[in-house]
GROMACS .gro file of N, CA and C in nm:
model
  303
    1MET      N    1   4.758  -3.166   0.765
    1MET     CA    2   4.862  -3.261   0.740
    1MET      C    3   4.806  -3.388   0.676
    2ILE      N    4   4.717  -3.457   0.743
    2ILE     CA    5   4.665  -3.583   0.691
    2ILE      C    6   4.577  -3.561   0.568
    3ALA      N    7   4.527  -3.441   0.550
    3ALA     CA    8   4.438  -3.411   0.438
    3ALA      C    9   4.504  -3.431   0.302
    4ASP      N   10   4.636  -3.437   0.297
    4ASP     CA   11   4.704  -3.453   0.168
    4ASP      C   12   4.699  -3.595   0.114
    5GLY      N   13   4.645  -3.689   0.193
    5GLY     CA   14   4.630  -3.826   0.147
    5GLY      C   15   4.751  -3.915   0.167
    6SER      N   16   4.859  -3.861   0.219
    6SER     CA   17   4.979  -3.941   0.245
    6SER      C   18   4.960  -4.025   0.370
    7GLU      N   19   5.048  -4.123   0.386
    7GLU     CA   20   5.048  -4.204   0.507
    7GLU      C   21   5.133  -4.133   0.613
    8TYR      N   22   5.083  -4.134   0.734
    8TYR     CA   23   5.155  -4.072   0.846
    8TYR      C   24   5.155  -4.169   0.963
    9SER      N   25   5.265  -4.167   1.037
    9SER     CA   26   5.269  -4.250   1.157
    9SER      C   27   5.181  -4.184   1.263
   10VAL      N   28   5.123  -4.266   1.346
   10VAL     CA   29   5.038  -4.216   1.454
   10VAL      C   30   5.122  -4.128   1.547
   11ARG      N   31   5.245  -4.166   1.568
   11ARG     CA   32   5.334  -4.087   1.653
   11ARG      C   33   5.354  -3.946   1.595
   12GLU      N   34   5.376  -3.938   1.465
   12GLU     CA   35   5.394  -3.807   1.401
   12GLU      C   36   5.266  -3.724   1.412
   13ILE      N   37   5.153  -3.786   1.394
   13ILE     CA   38   5.026  -3.715   1.406
   13ILE      C   39   5.007  -3.664   1.549
   14ARG      N   40   5.037  -3.749   1.648
   14ARG     CA   41   5.027  -3.704   1.788
   14ARG      C   42   5.116  -3.585   1.813
   15ASP      N   43   5.240  -3.591   1.764
   15ASP     CA   44   5.334  -3.480   1.784
   15ASP      C   45   5.282  -3.351   1.721
   16ARG      N   46   5.227  -3.363   1.602
   16ARG     CA   47   5.175  -3.244   1.533
   16ARG      C   48   5.054  -3.187   1.605
   17ILE      N   49   4.966  -3.273   1.653
   17ILE     CA   50   4.849  -3.226   1.728
   17ILE      C   51   4.894  -3.153   1.854
   18ALA      N   52   4.986  -3.214   1.927
   18ALA     CA   53   5.034  -3.154   2.052
   18ALA      C   54   5.094  -3.017   2.026
   19GLN      N   55   5.171  -3.005   1.919
   19GLN     CA   56   5.232  -2.877   1.884
   19GLN      C   57   5.125  -2.776   1.842
   20TYR      N   58   5.029  -2.821   1.761
   20TYR     CA   59   4.924  -2.733   1.710
   20TYR      C   60   4.840  -2.673   1.823
   21VAL      N   61   4.805  -2.755   1.921
   21VAL     CA   62   4.721  -2.705   2.031
   21VAL      C   63   4.803  -2.649   2.147
   22GLY      N   64   4.934  -2.656   2.135
   22GLY     CA   65   5.022  -2.596   2.236
   22GLY      C   66   5.028  -2.670   2.367
   23LEU      N   67   5.029  -2.803   2.362
   23LEU     CA   68   5.038  -2.879   2.487
   23LEU      C   69   5.178  -2.868   2.547
   24THR      N   70   5.181  -2.858   2.677
   24THR     CA   71   5.307  -2.851   2.749
   24THR      C   72   5.354  -2.993   2.782
   25ASP      N   73   5.478  -3.004   2.829
   25ASP     CA   74   5.529  -3.134   2.873
   25ASP      C   75   5.442  -3.188   2.985
   26GLU      N   76   5.396  -3.099   3.072
   26GLU     CA   77   5.308  -3.140   3.181
   26GLU      C   78   5.179  -3.200   3.126
   27ASP      N   79   5.121  -3.134   3.025
   27ASP     CA   80   5.000  -3.186   2.962
   27ASP      C   81   5.026  -3.325   2.902
   28LEU      N   82   5.136  -3.337   2.832
   28LEU     CA   83   5.168  -3.462   2.763
   28LEU      C   84   5.199  -3.577   2.859
   29ASN      N   85   5.246  -3.543   2.978
   29ASN     CA   86   5.283  -3.646   3.075
   29ASN      C   87   5.171  -3.681   3.174
   30GLU      N   88   5.057  -3.612   3.164
   30GLU     CA   89   4.944  -3.643   3.252
   30GLU      C   90   4.898  -3.785   3.222
   31MET      N   91   4.883  -3.864   3.327
   31MET     CA   92   4.849  -4.005   3.310
   31MET      C   93   4.701  -4.031   3.335
   32GLN      N   94   4.652  -4.137   3.276
   32GLN     CA   95   4.518  -4.187   3.302
   32GLN      C   96   4.513  -4.230   3.449
   33PRO      N   97   4.394  -4.238   3.508
   33PRO     CA   98   4.385  -4.283   3.648
   33PRO      C   99   4.452  -4.418   3.673
   34SER      N  100   4.456  -4.503   3.572
   34SER     CA  101   4.521  -4.634   3.588
   34SER      C  102   4.672  -4.621   3.600
   35GLY      N  103   4.726  -4.508   3.554
   35GLY     CA  104   4.870  -4.486   3.557
   35GLY      C  105   4.946  -4.561   3.448
   36LYS      N  106   4.874  -4.622   3.355
   36LYS     CA  107   4.938  -4.704   3.253
   36LYS      C  108   4.957  -4.633   3.118
   37GLN      N  109   4.886  -4.523   3.097
   37GLN     CA  110   4.894  -4.455   2.968
   37GLN      C  111   4.871  -4.306   2.987
   38ALA      N  112   4.942  -4.227   2.906
   38ALA     CA  113   4.922  -4.082   2.909
   38ALA      C  114   4.783  -4.051   2.854
   39THR      N  115   4.715  -3.955   2.917
   39THR     CA  116   4.580  -3.916   2.876
   39THR      C  117   4.577  -3.872   2.731
   40PHE      N  118   4.675  -3.793   2.687
   40PHE     CA  119   4.678  -3.745   2.549
   40PHE      C  120   4.690  -3.861   2.451
   41VAL      N  121   4.776  -3.955   2.478
   41VAL     CA  122   4.793  -4.072   2.391
   41VAL      C  123   4.662  -4.150   2.386
   42ASN      N  124   4.595  -4.164   2.498
   42ASN     CA  125   4.468  -4.233   2.505
   42ASN      C  126   4.362  -4.164   2.419
   43ARG      N  127   4.355  -4.032   2.430
   43ARG     CA  128   4.253  -3.956   2.356
   43ARG      C  129   4.278  -3.962   2.205
   44VAL      N  130   4.403  -3.953   2.165
   44VAL     CA  131   4.436  -3.965   2.023
   44VAL      C  132   4.401  -4.106   1.974
   45GLY      N  133   4.426  -4.204   2.057
   45GLY     CA  134   4.390  -4.341   2.021
   45GLY      C  135   4.241  -4.359   1.999
   46TRP      N  136   4.161  -4.300   2.087
   46TRP     CA  137   4.017  -4.308   2.071
   46TRP      C  138   3.971  -4.231   1.946
   47ALA      N  139   4.030  -4.117   1.920
   47ALA     CA  140   3.996  -4.042   1.798
   47ALA      C  141   4.026  -4.127   1.675
   48ARG      N  142   4.139  -4.194   1.677
   48ARG     CA  143   4.177  -4.282   1.566
   48ARG      C  144   4.074  -4.394   1.550
   49THR      N  145   4.032  -4.453   1.661
   49THR     CA  146   3.931  -4.559   1.656
   49THR      C  147   3.800  -4.507   1.596
   50TYR      N  148   3.754  -4.394   1.645
   50TYR     CA  149   3.627  -4.339   1.598
   50TYR      C  150   3.633  -4.301   1.451
   51LEU      N  151   3.741  -4.235   1.410
   51LEU     CA  152   3.753  -4.197   1.269
   51LEU      C  153   3.765  -4.320   1.179
   52GLY      N  154   3.828  -4.423   1.230
   52GLY     CA  155   3.836  -4.549   1.156
   52GLY      C  156   3.700  -4.616   1.143
   53LYS      N  157   3.623  -4.618   1.252
   53LYS     CA  158   3.490  -4.678   1.248
   53LYS      C  159   3.397  -4.602   1.155
   54ALA      N  160   3.418  -4.472   1.142
   54ALA     CA  161   3.339  -4.391   1.048
   54ALA      C  162   3.393  -4.404   0.905
   55GLU      N  163   3.502  -4.476   0.889
   55GLU     CA  164   3.568  -4.499   0.760
   55GLU      C  165   3.621  -4.369   0.698
   56LEU      N  166   3.667  -4.279   0.785
   56LEU     CA  167   3.725  -4.153   0.740
   56LEU      C  168   3.877  -4.162   0.731
   57ILE      N  169   3.934  -4.258   0.803
   57ILE     CA  170   4.076  -4.290   0.791
   57ILE      C  171   4.089  -4.440   0.775
   58GLU      N  172   4.203  -4.482   0.723
   58GLU     CA  173   4.228  -4.624   0.707
   58GLU      C  174   4.371  -4.654   0.747
   59THR      N  175   4.393  -4.780   0.777
   59THR     CA  176   4.526  -4.825   0.813
   59THR      C  177   4.587  -4.894   0.692
   60PRO      N  178   4.691  -4.835   0.636
   60PRO     CA  179   4.757  -4.902   0.524
   60PRO      C  180   4.835  -5.025   0.573
   61ARG      N  181   4.913  -5.083   0.489
   61ARG     CA  182   4.983  -5.206   0.525
   61ARG      C  183   5.089  -5.187   0.633
   62LYS      N  184   5.136  -5.065   0.651
   62LYS     CA  185   5.239  -5.041   0.753
   62LYS      C  186   5.174  -5.024   0.890
   63ARG      N  187   5.219  -5.102   0.985
   63ARG     CA  188   5.166  -5.094   1.122
   63ARG      C  189   5.199  -4.958   1.183
   64GLY      N  190   5.100  -4.899   1.249
   64GLY     CA  191   5.121  -4.771   1.316
   64GLY      C  192   5.108  -4.651   1.225
   65TYR      N  193   5.057  -4.671   1.104
   65TYR     CA  194   5.038  -4.563   1.009
   65TYR      C  195   4.891  -4.553   0.972
   66ILE      N  196   4.848  -4.432   0.936
   66ILE     CA  197   4.712  -4.411   0.888
   66ILE      C  198   4.714  -4.315   0.771
   67ARG      N  199   4.603  -4.313   0.698
   67ARG     CA  200   4.583  -4.213   0.592
   67ARG      C  201   4.434  -4.184   0.581
   68ILE      N  202   4.404  -4.069   0.531
   68ILE     CA  203   4.266  -4.027   0.514
   68ILE      C  204   4.205  -4.102   0.396
   69THR      N  205   4.076  -4.129   0.402
   69THR     CA  206   4.005  -4.191   0.291
   69THR      C  207   3.943  -4.082   0.204
   70GLY      N  208   3.890  -4.122   0.090
   70GLY     CA  209   3.820  -4.027   0.005
   70GLY      C  210   3.704  -3.962   0.077
   71GLU      N  211   3.628  -4.042   0.152
   71GLU     CA  212   3.517  -3.986   0.229
   71GLU      C  213   3.567  -3.893   0.338
   72GLY      N  214   3.679  -3.926   0.399
   72GLY     CA  215   3.738  -3.838   0.499
   72GLY      C  216   3.773  -3.703   0.439
   73LYS      N  217   3.830  -3.705   0.319
   73LYS     CA  218   3.864  -3.578   0.251
   73LYS      C  219   3.738  -3.497   0.222
   74ARG      N  220   3.634  -3.565   0.172
   74ARG     CA  221   3.509  -3.494   0.140
   74ARG      C  222   3.450  -3.429   0.265
   75LEU      N  223   3.448  -3.503   0.374
   75LEU     CA  224   3.392  -3.448   0.498
   75LEU      C  225   3.476  -3.332   0.548
   76LEU      N  226   3.605  -3.345   0.544
   76LEU     CA  227   3.694  -3.239   0.589
   76LEU      C  228   3.676  -3.113   0.503
   77GLU      N  229   3.668  -3.131   0.372
   77GLU     CA  230   3.652  -3.018   0.281
   77GLU      C  231   3.515  -2.952   0.293
   78SER      N  232   3.416  -3.026   0.344
   78SER     CA  233   3.280  -2.970   0.357
   78SER      C  234   3.275  -2.860   0.462
   79GLY      N  235   3.372  -2.864   0.555
   79GLY     CA  236   3.376  -2.762   0.660
   79GLY      C  237   3.279  -2.788   0.775
   80CYS      N  238   3.207  -2.900   0.770
   80CYS     CA  239   3.114  -2.926   0.879
   80CYS      C  240   3.191  -2.970   1.004
   81LYS      N  241   3.126  -2.955   1.116
   81LYS     CA  242   3.186  -2.995   1.243
   81LYS      C  243   3.199  -3.147   1.245
   82ILE      N  244   3.314  -3.195   1.284
   82ILE     CA  245   3.335  -3.339   1.291
   82ILE      C  246   3.331  -3.381   1.437
   83ASP      N  247   3.217  -3.435   1.477
   83ASP     CA  248   3.200  -3.485   1.612
   83ASP      C  249   3.113  -3.611   1.605
   84ASN      N  250   3.092  -3.675   1.717
   84ASN     CA  251   3.016  -3.800   1.718
   84ASN      C  252   2.876  -3.783   1.662
   85GLU      N  253   2.811  -3.673   1.694
   85GLU     CA  254   2.675  -3.649   1.646
   85GLU      C  255   2.671  -3.640   1.494
   86THR      N  256   2.761  -3.563   1.436
   86THR     CA  257   2.766  -3.550   1.291
   86THR      C  258   2.798  -3.684   1.226
   87LEU      N  259   2.897  -3.755   1.280
   87LEU     CA  260   2.934  -3.883   1.222
   87LEU      C  261   2.819  -3.982   1.230
   88ALA      N  262   2.745  -3.984   1.339
   88ALA     CA  263   2.632  -4.076   1.354
   88ALA      C  264   2.520  -4.040   1.256
   89GLU      N  265   2.500  -3.912   1.230
   89GLU     CA  266   2.396  -3.869   1.135
   89GLU      C  267   2.433  -3.909   0.992
   90LYS      N  268   2.560  -3.896   0.957
   90LYS     CA  269   2.603  -3.919   0.819
   90LYS      C  270   2.634  -4.064   0.787
   91TYR      N  271   2.675  -4.140   0.887
   91TYR     CA  272   2.724  -4.276   0.862
   91TYR      C  273   2.653  -4.375   0.953
   92PRO      N  274   2.557  -4.450   0.900
   92PRO     CA  275   2.481  -4.545   0.984
   92PRO      C  276   2.571  -4.648   1.052
   93TRP      N  277   2.678  -4.689   0.986
   93TRP     CA  278   2.768  -4.788   1.048
   93TRP      C  279   2.838  -4.729   1.170
   94PHE      N  280   2.863  -4.597   1.170
   94PHE     CA  281   2.921  -4.534   1.287
   94PHE      C  282   2.818  -4.527   1.398
   95ALA      N  283   2.694  -4.494   1.363
   95ALA     CA  284   2.587  -4.490   1.464
   95ALA      C  285   2.572  -4.627   1.528
   96ALA      N  286   2.582  -4.733   1.447
   96ALA     CA  287   2.572  -4.870   1.501
   96ALA      C  288   2.688  -4.899   1.595
   97PHE      N  289   2.806  -4.853   1.559
   97PHE     CA  290   2.924  -4.870   1.646
   97PHE      C  291   2.900  -4.802   1.781
   98LEU      N  292   2.851  -4.678   1.779
   98LEU     CA  293   2.825  -4.607   1.905
   98LEU      C  294   2.721  -4.679   1.988
   99LYS      N  295   2.619  -4.728   1.922
   99LYS     CA  296   2.511  -4.796   1.993
   99LYS      C  297   2.561  -4.924   2.060
  100ASN      N  298   2.651  -4.994   1.995
  100ASN     CA  299   2.701  -5.121   2.048
  100ASN      C  300   2.820  -5.105   2.143
  101LYS      N  301   2.876  -4.985   2.150
  101LYS     CA  302   2.995  -4.961   2.230
  101LYS      C  303   2.972  -4.977   2.378
   0.00000   0.00000   0.00000
């Protein structure tokens, strides 16, 4: 979905991810230990933060929307595994973010 370079709302992306992985209502309603946020929403938020710090996605002018960057497209098309280890190896600024986190 995001690979096409269009802008998507974070809500739409969350909905598509939930559908793609087959999350149930029970899964979607599971709360963080604090009881203030759903675990799934929290995890998608952290993924958004990490991908943003790696400069693979960007936030356009519309609040709550994201789009893939050119580098994000290249990495996605490469077929390599996208995880913290890979991102830290490829992007020194991401490694610095992890180190300072």
